[in-house]
Amino acid sequence: MFKVRTIEIMVGVFVAIGIAALFMLAMKVSNLSSFAQQEGFHVTARFQNIGGLKVLSPVSMSGVRVGRVTAIHYDQGSYEAEVDLVITGSYDKIPVDSSASIFTSGLLGEQYISIEPGGEERYLKQGDRIKLTQSALVLEQMIGQFLFSKAAGDTTQ
Amino acid sequence: MLNWLQRLGRGALDNFAGLGRASLFLGHTLSGLPSVLAHPRRVIAQLHSIGVLSLVIILVAGLAVGMVLGLQMYNTLVDFGAEASLGPAIALTLVRELGPVVAALLFAGRAGSALTAEIGLMKASEQLSGMEMMAVDPMLRIVAPRFIAGVLALPLLSAIFSAVGVLGGYFVGVGLLGVDDGAFWSQMQSRVDFYDDVLNGVIKSVVFGIIVSWVALFQGYDTVPTTEGVSRSTTRTVVYASLAVLGLDFILTALMFRDV
């Protein structure tokens, strides 16, 4: 009888460790914990070029993460990329004339949206659109422009 | 020439017959599952010998693999100044691939071979036919509980493997090599997706659990009932199960992580 009891206890410990490991993988290793605080309000922004922005990319203000990208699609009417953002509910004082820019964290890091607050007294709410946007910097384009202006400068001399 | 052709033909027929017997065996096992769920005690005893006793090797191997991953990836990443990516690199490697696969390989070696030897010896000592004489179906009494225990144990073991591996990588990366603690975890959380990465890893390990238990139980049940036959079946279990796990892993990876 004692033997059966120890075996059952050990199996119980094994299953508990296994579930604890899964729980750790879910909460500590993966992004499940950040899904819980997904509630917030949705806003959209249109960009000429989104570069390497992806769904789930962070949205930050002054470097503090305030939300994430939920969807990206191409708008055929305006020939621009339309990006849906969800902003955490507690950050509800973002002026309507704020501007959104796509930056890269570090030289090779992932791309994120940074929101610069404007001066308006009305605040963004569910379904609004951020009208002032700045596209991602495309390195190839910049190099191309630099080479072009360099070449133009050379011929005028 | 004709003899050679005959040997080839017989070999092919034998293989097909083996595959057919294995499929019938799996069907028979699956049909026994409902009655096993009515007696969970039998599964618990098997979970002990299959799962609990495999725990030590899984813990040690997971820790070792995680620590080695931490060391090696750090050496490469530090050249690009990207050592903050150590966390996601270790976690993705473990959760997607190494956790399920290495745990399944160890499981085939540690638990699969034991299952084959146990059932093979039962057959060799005519315990299985004795049971049939007493109108006890050995498929229900012996095979099905072990099958369920294997399918339940492997996902838990591979989750433990991945979790311990991430901790091992953390100790080496953050503790010894000086990667930033916050960057390690926050980069990991932003890059590892629960559904795409963790759950797909769990699905992989469930599939591997089915495959390894199936191969091990079938090899034991189908063994030539002699000492030599049992030893040969035990070897075959480890070889076939490992090859099946590696082959299936490639297919599953190709299906799951095509666009991630």
Tab-separated table of C-alpha atoms in Angstrom:
chain	number	residue	atom	x	y	z
A	1	MET	CA	0.000	0.000	0.000
A	2	PHE	CA	2.821	2.336	0.924
A	3	LYS	CA	4.519	1.536	-2.371
A	4	VAL	CA	1.477	2.529	-4.399
A	5	ARG	CA	1.229	5.759	-2.433
A	6	THR	CA	4.872	6.759	-3.078
A	7	ILE	CA	4.496	5.943	-6.760
A	8	GLU	CA	1.400	8.085	-7.005
A	9	ILE	CA	3.060	10.940	-5.152
A	10	MET	CA	6.076	10.780	-7.453
A	11	VAL	CA	3.859	10.791	-10.532
A	12	GLY	CA	2.022	13.767	-9.062
A	13	VAL	CA	5.320	15.603	-8.580
A	14	PHE	CA	6.358	14.726	-12.142
A	15	VAL	CA	3.123	16.054	-13.632
A	16	ALA	CA	3.350	19.189	-11.485
A	17	ILE	CA	6.929	19.860	-12.631
A	18	GLY	CA	5.896	19.308	-16.238
A	19	ILE	CA	3.002	21.733	-15.986
A	20	ALA	CA	5.190	24.243	-14.143
A	21	ALA	CA	7.717	23.999	-16.990
A	22	LEU	CA	4.979	24.632	-19.562
A	23	PHE	CA	3.728	27.548	-17.483
A	24	MET	CA	7.238	28.986	-17.366
A	25	LEU	CA	7.583	28.604	-21.138
A	26	ALA	CA	4.263	30.393	-21.565
A	27	MET	CA	4.741	33.279	-19.143
A	28	LYS	CA	8.478	33.824	-18.847
A	29	VAL	CA	9.834	32.704	-22.220
A	30	SER	CA	7.051	33.590	-24.652
A	31	ASN	CA	4.848	36.610	-25.069
A	32	LEU	CA	1.686	35.181	-23.503
A	33	SER	CA	2.020	37.435	-20.445
A	34	SER	CA	1.931	40.543	-22.613
A	35	PHE	CA	-1.251	39.356	-24.343
A	36	ALA	CA	-3.146	39.717	-21.082
A	37	GLN	CA	-2.758	43.492	-21.107
A	38	GLN	CA	-3.846	43.790	-24.724
A	39	GLU	CA	-6.983	45.732	-23.770
A	40	GLY	CA	-6.845	49.250	-24.995
A	41	PHE	CA	-8.043	51.317	-27.887
A	42	HIS	CA	-7.263	50.918	-31.561
A	43	VAL	CA	-5.955	53.691	-33.778
A	44	THR	CA	-4.674	53.585	-37.343
A	45	ALA	CA	-1.862	55.341	-39.152
A	46	ARG	CA	-0.897	55.462	-42.825
A	47	PHE	CA	2.703	55.315	-43.903
A	48	GLN	CA	4.359	55.797	-47.292
A	49	ASN	CA	6.712	52.947	-46.501
A	50	ILE	CA	6.745	50.764	-43.435
A	51	GLY	CA	10.154	49.180	-44.060
A	52	GLY	CA	10.520	46.100	-41.890
A	53	LEU	CA	7.631	46.794	-39.502
A	54	LYS	CA	5.772	43.623	-38.513
A	55	VAL	CA	2.621	42.669	-36.677
A	56	LEU	CA	3.356	42.688	-32.898
A	57	SER	CA	6.093	45.307	-33.324
A	58	PRO	CA	6.170	47.682	-30.343
A	59	VAL	CA	4.644	51.162	-30.237
A	60	SER	CA	6.443	53.514	-27.886
A	61	MET	CA	6.323	57.086	-26.616
A	62	SER	CA	9.583	58.579	-25.329
A	63	GLY	CA	10.987	55.066	-25.503
A	64	VAL	CA	8.314	53.597	-23.206
A	65	ARG	CA	6.258	50.829	-24.724
A	66	VAL	CA	2.614	51.901	-24.878
A	67	GLY	CA	1.144	49.404	-27.345
A	68	ARG	CA	1.782	47.177	-30.308
A	69	VAL	CA	0.991	46.782	-34.005
A	70	THR	CA	-2.016	44.527	-34.567
A	71	ALA	CA	-2.429	44.537	-38.345
A	72	ILE	CA	-0.785	45.862	-41.481
A	73	HIS	CA	-2.385	46.087	-44.895
A	74	TYR	CA	-1.983	48.009	-48.096
A	75	ASP	CA	-4.595	50.649	-48.815
A	76	GLN	CA	-5.285	50.739	-52.545
A	77	GLY	CA	-7.084	54.077	-52.399
A	78	SER	CA	-4.207	56.132	-51.041
A	79	TYR	CA	-1.368	53.865	-52.198
A	80	GLU	CA	-0.122	53.726	-48.644
A	81	ALA	CA	0.334	51.095	-45.968
A	82	GLU	CA	-2.314	51.211	-43.272
A	83	VAL	CA	-1.139	50.088	-39.854
A	84	ASP	CA	-3.501	49.271	-36.987
A	85	LEU	CA	-2.150	49.921	-33.505
A	86	VAL	CA	-3.542	49.030	-30.135
A	87	ILE	CA	-2.611	51.445	-27.353
A	88	THR	CA	-2.849	50.279	-23.747
A	89	GLY	CA	-5.953	51.771	-22.134
A	90	SER	CA	-4.099	53.650	-19.406
A	91	TYR	CA	-2.247	55.796	-21.962
A	92	ASP	CA	-5.355	57.696	-23.037
A	93	LYS	CA	-3.885	61.217	-23.145
A	94	ILE	CA	-2.266	61.223	-26.594
A	95	PRO	CA	-3.104	64.491	-28.432
A	96	VAL	CA	-4.894	64.066	-31.784
A	97	ASP	CA	-2.152	65.946	-33.665
A	98	SER	CA	0.573	63.568	-32.479
A	99	SER	CA	2.875	62.187	-35.130
A	100	ALA	CA	3.932	58.567	-35.655
A	101	SER	CA	7.351	57.657	-37.037
A	102	ILE	CA	8.947	54.328	-37.808
A	103	PHE	CA	12.368	53.980	-36.230
A	104	THR	CA	14.887	51.207	-35.888
A	105	SER	CA	16.193	50.264	-32.476
A	106	GLY	CA	19.944	50.257	-32.938
A	107	LEU	CA	21.578	49.860	-36.312
A	108	LEU	CA	20.357	46.320	-36.979
A	109	GLY	CA	17.514	46.038	-34.479
A	110	GLU	CA	13.827	45.560	-35.101
A	111	GLN	CA	11.634	48.418	-36.254
A	112	TYR	CA	9.071	50.104	-34.026
A	113	ILE	CA	6.615	52.982	-34.128
A	114	SER	CA	7.404	56.005	-32.039
A	115	ILE	CA	4.632	58.499	-31.262
A	116	GLU	CA	5.606	62.130	-30.688
A	117	PRO	CA	2.891	63.997	-28.775
A	118	GLY	CA	1.427	67.134	-30.360
A	119	GLY	CA	-0.093	70.193	-28.696
A	120	GLU	CA	-3.826	69.663	-29.204
A	121	GLU	CA	-6.074	69.376	-26.137
A	122	ARG	CA	-8.303	66.670	-27.608
A	123	TYR	CA	-7.008	63.143	-27.224
A	124	LEU	CA	-6.930	60.133	-29.514
A	125	LYS	CA	-9.721	57.649	-28.961
A	126	GLN	CA	-10.902	54.329	-30.387
A	127	GLY	CA	-10.914	54.291	-34.191
A	128	ASP	CA	-9.028	57.587	-34.722
A	129	ARG	CA	-6.299	58.005	-37.284
A	130	ILE	CA	-2.896	59.520	-36.666
A	131	LYS	CA	-2.509	61.870	-39.628
A	132	LEU	CA	1.100	62.993	-39.276
A	133	THR	CA	3.367	60.120	-40.108
A	134	GLN	CA	6.960	59.646	-41.097
A	135	SER	CA	8.009	56.583	-43.071
A	136	ALA	CA	10.737	54.170	-42.277
A	137	LEU	CA	14.186	55.119	-43.509
A	138	VAL	CA	15.198	52.771	-46.271
A	139	LEU	CA	18.955	52.473	-46.247
A	140	GLU	CA	19.247	51.711	-49.964
A	141	GLN	CA	17.228	54.819	-50.849
A	142	MET	CA	19.428	56.999	-48.675
A	143	ILE	CA	22.589	55.598	-50.204
A	144	GLY	CA	21.079	56.107	-53.662
A	145	GLN	CA	20.200	59.725	-52.888
A	146	PHE	CA	23.635	60.359	-51.461
A	147	LEU	CA	25.366	58.910	-54.517
A	148	PHE	CA	23.061	60.890	-56.820
A	149	SER	CA	23.699	64.196	-55.086
A	150	LYS	CA	27.425	63.429	-54.985
A	151	ALA	CA	27.426	62.741	-58.715
A	152	ALA	CA	25.409	65.920	-59.391
A	153	GLY	CA	27.848	67.905	-57.260
A	154	ASP	CA	30.795	66.497	-59.231
A	155	THR	CA	29.404	67.554	-62.643
A	156	THR	CA	28.712	71.147	-61.569
A	157	GLN	CA	32.284	71.638	-60.452
B	1	MET	CA	19.845	-13.604	-60.604
B	2	LEU	CA	16.439	-15.089	-59.954
B	3	ASN	CA	17.485	-15.915	-56.388
B	4	TRP	CA	18.534	-12.343	-55.885
B	5	LEU	CA	15.194	-11.086	-57.193
B	6	GLN	CA	13.399	-13.535	-54.947
B	7	ARG	CA	15.295	-12.289	-51.905
B	8	LEU	CA	14.477	-8.694	-52.829
B	9	GLY	CA	10.806	-9.559	-53.259
B	10	ARG	CA	10.649	-11.440	-49.979
B	11	GLY	CA	12.346	-8.570	-48.188
B	12	ALA	CA	9.813	-6.107	-49.591
B	13	LEU	CA	6.882	-8.369	-48.709
B	14	ASP	CA	8.227	-8.850	-45.183
B	15	ASN	CA	8.531	-5.117	-44.744
B	16	PHE	CA	5.005	-4.522	-45.978
B	17	ALA	CA	3.688	-7.261	-43.725
B	18	GLY	CA	5.512	-5.658	-40.781
B	19	LEU	CA	4.002	-2.260	-41.604
B	20	GLY	CA	0.560	-3.844	-41.842
B	21	ARG	CA	0.982	-5.621	-38.502
B	22	ALA	CA	2.179	-2.363	-36.951
B	23	SER	CA	-0.872	-0.487	-38.265
B	24	LEU	CA	-3.253	-3.180	-37.013
B	25	PHE	CA	-1.411	-3.062	-33.690
B	26	LEU	CA	-1.885	0.711	-33.464
B	27	GLY	CA	-5.580	0.393	-34.321
B	28	HIS	CA	-5.980	-2.303	-31.701
B	29	THR	CA	-4.199	-0.160	-29.106
B	30	LEU	CA	-6.312	2.894	-29.895
B	31	SER	CA	-9.520	0.872	-29.639
B	32	GLY	CA	-8.413	-0.136	-26.147
B	33	LEU	CA	-8.039	3.459	-24.959
B	34	PRO	CA	-11.590	4.034	-23.610
B	35	SER	CA	-11.405	1.037	-21.299
B	36	VAL	CA	-8.010	2.181	-20.030
B	37	LEU	CA	-9.371	5.595	-19.128
B	38	ALA	CA	-11.781	3.777	-16.847
B	39	HIS	CA	-8.782	2.407	-14.917
B	40	PRO	CA	-6.405	5.367	-14.547
B	41	ARG	CA	-4.412	3.489	-11.889
B	42	ARG	CA	-2.673	1.376	-14.521
B	43	VAL	CA	-1.599	4.491	-16.399
B	44	ILE	CA	-0.223	6.047	-13.219
B	45	ALA	CA	2.007	3.043	-12.527
B	46	GLN	CA	3.343	3.306	-16.085
B	47	LEU	CA	3.771	7.081	-15.861
B	48	HIS	CA	6.079	6.357	-12.953
B	49	SER	CA	8.313	3.915	-14.790
B	50	ILE	CA	8.246	5.853	-18.082
B	51	GLY	CA	8.103	9.464	-16.952
B	52	VAL	CA	9.413	9.840	-13.418
B	53	LEU	CA	12.391	7.571	-13.966
B	54	SER	CA	13.334	9.460	-17.169
B	55	LEU	CA	13.296	12.768	-15.322
B	56	VAL	CA	16.932	12.755	-14.210
B	57	ILE	CA	18.406	12.193	-17.664
B	58	ILE	CA	16.069	14.839	-19.116
B	59	LEU	CA	17.034	17.393	-16.451
B	60	VAL	CA	20.753	16.783	-16.856
B	61	ALA	CA	20.626	16.760	-20.663
B	62	GLY	CA	18.438	19.880	-20.774
B	63	LEU	CA	20.762	21.802	-18.494
B	64	ALA	CA	23.840	20.700	-20.465
B	65	VAL	CA	22.306	21.552	-23.850
B	66	GLY	CA	21.116	24.955	-22.615
B	67	MET	CA	24.502	25.822	-21.171
B	68	VAL	CA	26.368	24.770	-24.313
B	69	LEU	CA	23.924	26.745	-26.479
B	70	GLY	CA	24.535	29.786	-24.289
B	71	LEU	CA	28.295	29.483	-24.622
B	72	GLN	CA	28.418	28.831	-28.350
B	73	MET	CA	25.807	31.352	-29.448
B	74	TYR	CA	27.405	34.023	-27.282
B	75	ASN	CA	30.708	33.502	-29.113
B	76	THR	CA	29.026	34.117	-32.463
B	77	LEU	CA	26.660	36.885	-31.414
B	78	VAL	CA	29.240	38.944	-29.558
B	79	ASP	CA	31.088	39.543	-32.861
B	80	PHE	CA	28.064	41.507	-34.073
B	81	GLY	CA	27.439	43.203	-30.746
B	82	ALA	CA	24.129	41.368	-30.644
B	83	GLU	CA	24.601	39.416	-27.430
B	84	ALA	CA	21.195	40.695	-26.269
B	85	SER	CA	19.738	38.286	-28.844
B	86	LEU	CA	21.164	35.388	-26.844
B	87	GLY	CA	17.856	34.948	-25.015
B	88	PRO	CA	15.617	34.552	-28.077
B	89	ALA	CA	18.236	32.440	-29.864
B	90	ILE	CA	18.424	29.941	-27.001
B	91	ALA	CA	14.688	29.944	-26.353
B	92	LEU	CA	13.667	29.515	-30.005
B	93	THR	CA	16.194	26.740	-30.604
B	94	LEU	CA	15.054	24.859	-27.523
B	95	VAL	CA	11.323	25.387	-27.766
B	96	ARG	CA	10.996	24.729	-31.485
B	97	GLU	CA	13.567	22.026	-32.143
B	98	LEU	CA	15.957	20.762	-29.537
B	99	GLY	CA	13.442	20.375	-26.713
B	100	PRO	CA	11.025	18.046	-28.519
B	101	VAL	CA	13.670	16.235	-30.587
B	102	VAL	CA	16.390	15.597	-27.997
B	103	ALA	CA	13.806	14.727	-25.352
B	104	ALA	CA	12.243	12.235	-27.792
B	105	LEU	CA	15.641	10.698	-28.622
B	106	LEU	CA	16.490	10.318	-24.927
B	107	PHE	CA	12.997	9.000	-24.296
B	108	ALA	CA	13.452	6.368	-27.009
B	109	GLY	CA	16.733	5.317	-25.449
B	110	ARG	CA	15.666	5.431	-21.836
B	111	ALA	CA	11.974	4.455	-21.827
B	112	GLY	CA	11.364	2.983	-25.308
B	113	SER	CA	14.029	0.310	-24.975
B	114	ALA	CA	12.732	-0.618	-21.508
B	115	LEU	CA	9.197	-0.956	-22.870
B	116	THR	CA	10.335	-3.214	-25.707
B	117	ALA	CA	12.433	-5.407	-23.414
B	118	GLU	CA	9.600	-5.687	-20.894
B	119	ILE	CA	6.943	-6.688	-23.400
B	120	GLY	CA	9.367	-8.838	-25.395
B	121	LEU	CA	10.270	-10.797	-22.265
B	122	MET	CA	6.590	-11.118	-21.381
B	123	LYS	CA	6.080	-12.646	-24.796
B	124	ALA	CA	9.190	-14.838	-24.540
B	125	SER	CA	8.127	-16.158	-21.140
B	126	GLU	CA	4.604	-16.705	-22.517
B	127	GLN	CA	2.943	-14.354	-20.068
B	128	LEU	CA	1.026	-12.711	-22.898
B	129	SER	CA	-0.419	-15.978	-24.162
B	130	GLY	CA	-1.116	-16.919	-20.532
B	131	MET	CA	-3.212	-13.790	-20.212
B	132	GLU	CA	-5.093	-14.629	-23.378
B	133	MET	CA	-5.812	-18.076	-21.922
B	134	MET	CA	-7.404	-16.355	-18.922
B	135	ALA	CA	-9.512	-14.236	-21.284
B	136	VAL	CA	-7.594	-11.086	-20.350
B	137	ASP	CA	-6.768	-9.050	-23.424
B	138	PRO	CA	-3.060	-8.122	-23.157
B	139	MET	CA	-3.692	-5.202	-25.513
B	140	LEU	CA	-5.991	-3.655	-22.925
B	141	ARG	CA	-4.107	-4.719	-19.853
B	142	ILE	CA	-0.471	-4.283	-20.920
B	143	VAL	CA	-0.130	-2.295	-24.115
B	144	ALA	CA	-2.743	0.471	-23.961
B	145	PRO	CA	-1.780	1.870	-20.508
B	146	ARG	CA	1.869	2.047	-21.576
B	147	PHE	CA	0.893	3.779	-24.807
B	148	ILE	CA	-1.113	6.440	-22.997
B	149	ALA	CA	1.627	6.906	-20.410
B	150	GLY	CA	4.191	7.425	-23.182
B	151	VAL	CA	2.021	9.928	-25.048
B	152	LEU	CA	1.377	11.864	-21.812
B	153	ALA	CA	4.923	11.714	-20.485
B	154	LEU	CA	6.899	12.930	-23.504
B	155	PRO	CA	5.267	16.396	-23.841
B	156	LEU	CA	5.828	16.986	-20.128
B	157	LEU	CA	9.418	15.783	-20.380
B	158	SER	CA	10.175	17.981	-23.378
B	159	ALA	CA	8.593	21.013	-21.692
B	160	ILE	CA	10.839	20.335	-18.699
B	161	PHE	CA	13.806	19.928	-21.056
B	162	SER	CA	13.154	23.297	-22.727
B	163	ALA	CA	12.533	25.120	-19.454
B	164	VAL	CA	15.675	23.725	-17.815
B	165	GLY	CA	17.634	24.465	-20.999
B	166	VAL	CA	16.529	28.112	-20.963
B	167	LEU	CA	17.590	28.334	-17.310
B	168	GLY	CA	20.956	26.745	-18.179
B	169	GLY	CA	21.439	29.276	-20.979
B	170	TYR	CA	20.477	32.028	-18.551
B	171	PHE	CA	23.087	30.917	-16.005
B	172	VAL	CA	25.836	30.802	-18.608
B	173	GLY	CA	24.795	33.904	-20.558
B	174	VAL	CA	23.820	36.214	-17.733
B	175	GLY	CA	25.758	34.657	-14.879
B	176	LEU	CA	29.092	33.849	-16.476
B	177	LEU	CA	29.342	35.903	-19.668
B	178	GLY	CA	27.684	39.098	-18.468
B	179	VAL	CA	24.742	39.480	-20.860
B	180	ASP	CA	22.236	42.005	-19.530
B	181	ASP	CA	19.605	40.326	-17.389
B	182	GLY	CA	16.656	42.471	-18.529
B	183	ALA	CA	17.573	42.299	-22.230
B	184	PHE	CA	17.849	38.508	-22.029
B	185	TRP	CA	14.261	38.028	-20.864
B	186	SER	CA	12.578	40.957	-22.611
B	187	GLN	CA	14.080	40.122	-26.016
B	188	MET	CA	13.046	36.529	-25.462
B	189	GLN	CA	9.481	37.495	-24.641
B	190	SER	CA	9.190	39.799	-27.617
B	191	ARG	CA	10.507	37.217	-30.083
B	192	VAL	CA	9.022	33.943	-28.848
B	193	ASP	CA	5.347	33.574	-29.628
B	194	PHE	CA	3.254	31.333	-27.419
B	195	TYR	CA	1.091	29.852	-30.163
B	196	ASP	CA	3.602	29.759	-33.022
B	197	ASP	CA	6.574	28.518	-31.053
B	198	VAL	CA	5.657	27.004	-27.675
B	199	LEU	CA	2.421	25.298	-28.710
B	200	ASN	CA	3.902	23.981	-31.951
B	201	GLY	CA	6.734	22.517	-29.892
B	202	VAL	CA	4.185	20.806	-27.660
B	203	ILE	CA	2.346	19.433	-30.703
B	204	LYS	CA	5.656	18.107	-32.013
B	205	SER	CA	6.371	16.319	-28.758
B	206	VAL	CA	2.881	14.766	-28.688
B	207	VAL	CA	3.503	13.390	-32.184
B	208	PHE	CA	6.920	12.086	-31.125
B	209	GLY	CA	5.359	10.528	-28.020
B	210	ILE	CA	2.884	8.628	-30.190
B	211	ILE	CA	5.616	7.502	-32.604
B	212	VAL	CA	8.147	6.390	-29.987
B	213	SER	CA	5.570	4.543	-27.852
B	214	TRP	CA	4.091	2.897	-30.923
B	215	VAL	CA	7.457	1.700	-32.235
B	216	ALA	CA	8.595	0.492	-28.801
B	217	LEU	CA	5.404	-1.372	-27.967
B	218	PHE	CA	5.096	-2.903	-31.427
B	219	GLN	CA	8.700	-4.082	-31.464
B	220	GLY	CA	8.158	-5.716	-28.083
B	221	TYR	CA	4.874	-7.289	-29.097
B	222	ASP	CA	6.184	-8.475	-32.457
B	223	THR	CA	9.496	-9.820	-31.159
B	224	VAL	CA	10.897	-13.247	-31.929
B	225	PRO	CA	10.334	-14.849	-28.502
B	226	THR	CA	13.940	-15.756	-27.792
B	227	THR	CA	16.735	-14.055	-25.865
B	228	GLU	CA	18.376	-12.991	-29.097
B	229	GLY	CA	15.069	-11.813	-30.572
B	230	VAL	CA	14.352	-9.563	-27.581
B	231	SER	CA	17.794	-8.008	-27.730
B	232	ARG	CA	17.408	-7.400	-31.451
B	233	SER	CA	13.967	-5.818	-30.991
B	234	THR	CA	15.326	-3.523	-28.291
B	235	THR	CA	18.053	-2.295	-30.618
B	236	ARG	CA	15.539	-1.871	-33.432
B	237	THR	CA	13.273	0.197	-31.175
B	238	VAL	CA	15.991	2.752	-30.485
B	239	VAL	CA	17.134	2.906	-34.117
B	240	TYR	CA	13.680	3.049	-35.729
B	241	ALA	CA	12.225	5.428	-33.166
B	242	SER	CA	15.190	7.801	-33.452
B	243	LEU	CA	15.093	7.779	-37.247
B	244	ALA	CA	11.335	8.307	-37.265
B	245	VAL	CA	11.643	11.225	-34.839
B	246	LEU	CA	14.357	12.905	-36.903
B	247	GLY	CA	12.521	12.406	-40.183
B	248	LEU	CA	9.173	13.550	-38.816
B	249	ASP	CA	10.800	16.543	-37.176
B	250	PHE	CA	11.919	17.809	-40.558
B	251	ILE	CA	8.425	17.394	-41.999
B	252	LEU	CA	6.740	19.011	-38.995
B	253	THR	CA	9.184	21.912	-39.034
B	254	ALA	CA	8.585	22.439	-42.734
B	255	LEU	CA	4.826	22.486	-42.109
B	256	MET	CA	4.815	24.597	-38.930
B	257	PHE	CA	7.535	27.180	-39.401
B	258	ARG	CA	7.234	27.862	-43.116
B	259	ASP	CA	6.451	31.528	-42.701
B	260	VAL	CA	7.679	32.394	-39.225
